Amino acid sequence: VALWDEDGSTTLHVTESDDIAASIFASAVHGRSSSVPTSVPAVDVAGWIQEHLRLEDYNYVSMDIEGAEYRVLRRMTQTGMACWLSELHVETHALYAEENWGKWGIDAIIPWLVSGPCGVHAQVYAHYWRDPLVLPQAHEFAVRTGCQHCELLFATVAPDD
């Protein structure tokens, strides 16, 4: 099952190696060597939250969904379901697939998006410089955008900063 922004089905690109990984993006670094496109059911996370959780409960979400987090978080914000969370921990993957490179700036503002209006405690994890498979893409992105020395490129800005 893929966590997504709508119910239905989607294609995951699943690696064939011992280090199992999957992404909706065929170009994702973990799927580049050899991946198999696999059709899987998709679940609308915002719809699932509305159906299975209650606003008054303590709702903790830890999200590591290999690049799909941007569409899922957009949907959760648009529907108001992000405000049903008490805590959100999300690992971001903007530089894992070239299709998401334009979203790297969102990594820094996720806490603002959900903390300010909703009071959600948000923590963002980006491991771009720690992942040896991502380093070449991160460097290429930095060179293309002229951000080789941008201090905030891979930093998360807290809501109170």
Coordinates of C-alpha atoms in Angstrom, one line a residue:
V1 CA 0.0 0.0 0.0
A2 CA 1.3 3.5 -0.9
L3 CA 0.5 6.5 1.3
W4 CA -0.7 9.1 -1.2
D5 CA -3.0 12.2 -1.7
E6 CA -5.9 10.2 -3.1
D7 CA -7.4 6.7 -2.9
G8 CA -6.9 4.4 -5.9
S9 CA -3.7 2.9 -7.2
T10 CA -0.2 4.1 -8.1
T11 CA 3.1 2.8 -9.3
L12 CA 5.9 2.2 -6.9
H13 CA 9.4 1.6 -8.2
V14 CA 10.7 -1.2 -5.9
T15 CA 14.4 -2.0 -5.8
E16 CA 15.5 -5.5 -6.5
S17 CA 18.5 -5.4 -4.0
D18 CA 18.7 -6.7 -0.5
D19 CA 18.2 -3.1 0.7
I20 CA 14.5 -2.9 -0.1
A21 CA 13.4 0.6 -1.0
A22 CA 10.5 2.0 -3.0
S23 CA 9.4 5.4 -4.4
I24 CA 6.8 6.8 -6.7
F25 CA 9.7 8.3 -8.7
A26 CA 11.6 6.0 -11.0
S27 CA 14.5 8.3 -10.9
A28 CA 14.8 8.2 -7.1
V29 CA 18.4 7.4 -6.1
H30 CA 17.5 4.2 -4.3
G31 CA 15.7 2.8 -7.3
R32 CA 18.2 3.8 -10.0
S33 CA 20.3 0.7 -10.1
S34 CA 17.4 -1.7 -10.8
S35 CA 13.8 -1.2 -9.9
V36 CA 10.6 -2.9 -10.8
P37 CA 7.5 -0.8 -11.4
T38 CA 4.8 -2.3 -9.3
S39 CA 1.1 -1.2 -9.2
V40 CA -0.1 -1.0 -5.6
P41 CA -3.2 0.3 -3.9
A42 CA -2.9 3.9 -2.7
V43 CA -4.5 5.4 0.4
D44 CA -5.4 9.1 0.8
V45 CA -3.7 9.9 4.1
A46 CA -5.9 12.9 4.8
G47 CA -9.0 10.8 4.3
W48 CA -7.6 8.0 6.5
I49 CA -6.9 10.5 9.3
Q50 CA -10.5 11.9 9.1
E51 CA -12.0 8.4 9.1
H52 CA -9.9 6.8 11.8
L53 CA -8.7 9.5 14.2
R54 CA -10.3 12.1 16.4
L55 CA -9.3 15.7 16.6
E56 CA -9.3 15.6 20.5
D57 CA -6.9 12.7 20.6
Y58 CA -3.1 12.9 20.7
N59 CA -2.3 12.0 17.1
Y60 CA 1.4 11.3 16.3
V61 CA 2.5 10.8 12.7
S62 CA 6.0 9.7 11.6
M63 CA 6.3 10.0 7.8
D64 CA 9.1 8.5 5.7
I65 CA 7.5 8.0 2.3
E66 CA 10.3 8.5 -0.1
G67 CA 9.3 11.7 -1.9
A68 CA 5.5 11.4 -1.7
E69 CA 5.5 13.5 1.5
Y70 CA 5.1 16.8 -0.4
R71 CA 1.8 15.8 -2.1
V72 CA 0.5 14.1 1.1
L73 CA 1.4 17.1 3.3
R74 CA -0.2 19.5 0.7
R75 CA -3.4 17.4 0.8
M76 CA -3.4 17.2 4.6
T77 CA -3.0 21.0 4.8
Q78 CA -5.7 21.7 2.2
T79 CA -8.2 19.5 4.0
G80 CA -7.4 20.7 7.5
M81 CA -6.3 17.2 8.5
A82 CA -2.7 18.4 9.3
C83 CA -4.4 20.3 12.2
W84 CA -5.6 17.0 13.6
L85 CA -2.1 16.1 14.5
S86 CA -0.4 16.7 17.8
E87 CA 3.1 15.8 16.4
L88 CA 4.5 15.3 13.0
H89 CA 7.9 13.9 12.2
V90 CA 8.7 13.8 8.5
E91 CA 11.8 12.7 6.6
T92 CA 12.0 14.8 3.4
H93 CA 13.4 13.6 0.1
A94 CA 13.4 16.6 -2.2
L95 CA 16.9 15.8 -3.6
Y96 CA 16.3 12.0 -4.0
A97 CA 14.5 12.4 -7.3
E98 CA 15.0 15.2 -9.8
E99 CA 11.2 15.7 -10.1
N100 CA 11.2 16.9 -6.5
W101 CA 14.3 19.2 -6.6
G102 CA 12.1 22.3 -6.8
K103 CA 10.5 21.3 -3.4
W104 CA 13.7 21.4 -1.3
G105 CA 12.7 24.8 0.1
I106 CA 9.6 23.3 1.5
D107 CA 11.7 21.3 3.9
A108 CA 12.6 24.4 5.8
I109 CA 9.1 25.7 6.2
I110 CA 7.1 22.5 7.0
P111 CA 7.2 23.4 10.8
W112 CA 5.8 26.9 10.0
L113 CA 3.0 25.4 7.8
V114 CA 1.6 23.2 10.6
S115 CA 2.9 24.7 13.8
G116 CA 1.7 28.3 13.4
P117 CA -2.0 27.8 12.4
C118 CA -2.5 24.4 14.1
G119 CA -0.1 24.2 17.0
V120 CA 1.4 20.9 15.7
H121 CA 4.8 20.1 17.0
A122 CA 6.7 19.3 13.7
Q123 CA 10.2 17.9 13.2
V124 CA 11.8 17.6 9.8
Y125 CA 14.7 15.2 9.0
A126 CA 16.7 15.7 5.8
H127 CA 19.7 13.4 5.4
Y128 CA 20.9 14.8 2.0
W129 CA 24.5 15.2 3.1
R130 CA 24.6 12.0 5.1
D131 CA 23.4 9.6 2.4
P132 CA 26.2 8.5 0.1
L133 CA 23.6 7.7 -2.7
V134 CA 22.2 11.3 -2.5
L135 CA 25.4 13.2 -2.3
P136 CA 26.0 13.4 -6.1
Q137 CA 22.5 14.7 -6.7
A138 CA 22.7 17.1 -3.8
H139 CA 26.0 18.5 -5.2
E140 CA 24.5 18.7 -8.7
F141 CA 21.4 20.5 -7.4
A142 CA 23.6 23.0 -5.5
V143 CA 25.7 23.8 -8.6
R144 CA 22.7 24.1 -10.9
T145 CA 20.9 26.5 -8.6
G146 CA 24.0 28.5 -7.5
C147 CA 23.5 27.4 -3.9
Q148 CA 26.8 25.7 -3.2
H149 CA 27.3 28.0 -0.1
C150 CA 23.7 28.6 0.9
E151 CA 23.7 27.9 4.7
L152 CA 19.9 27.2 4.9
L153 CA 19.9 24.8 1.9
F154 CA 19.7 21.8 4.2
A155 CA 18.7 23.3 7.5
T156 CA 15.2 23.2 9.0
V157 CA 14.0 26.5 10.4
A158 CA 12.1 26.2 13.6
P159 CA 8.7 28.0 13.8
D160 CA 10.0 30.5 16.4
D161 CA 13.2 31.4 14.4

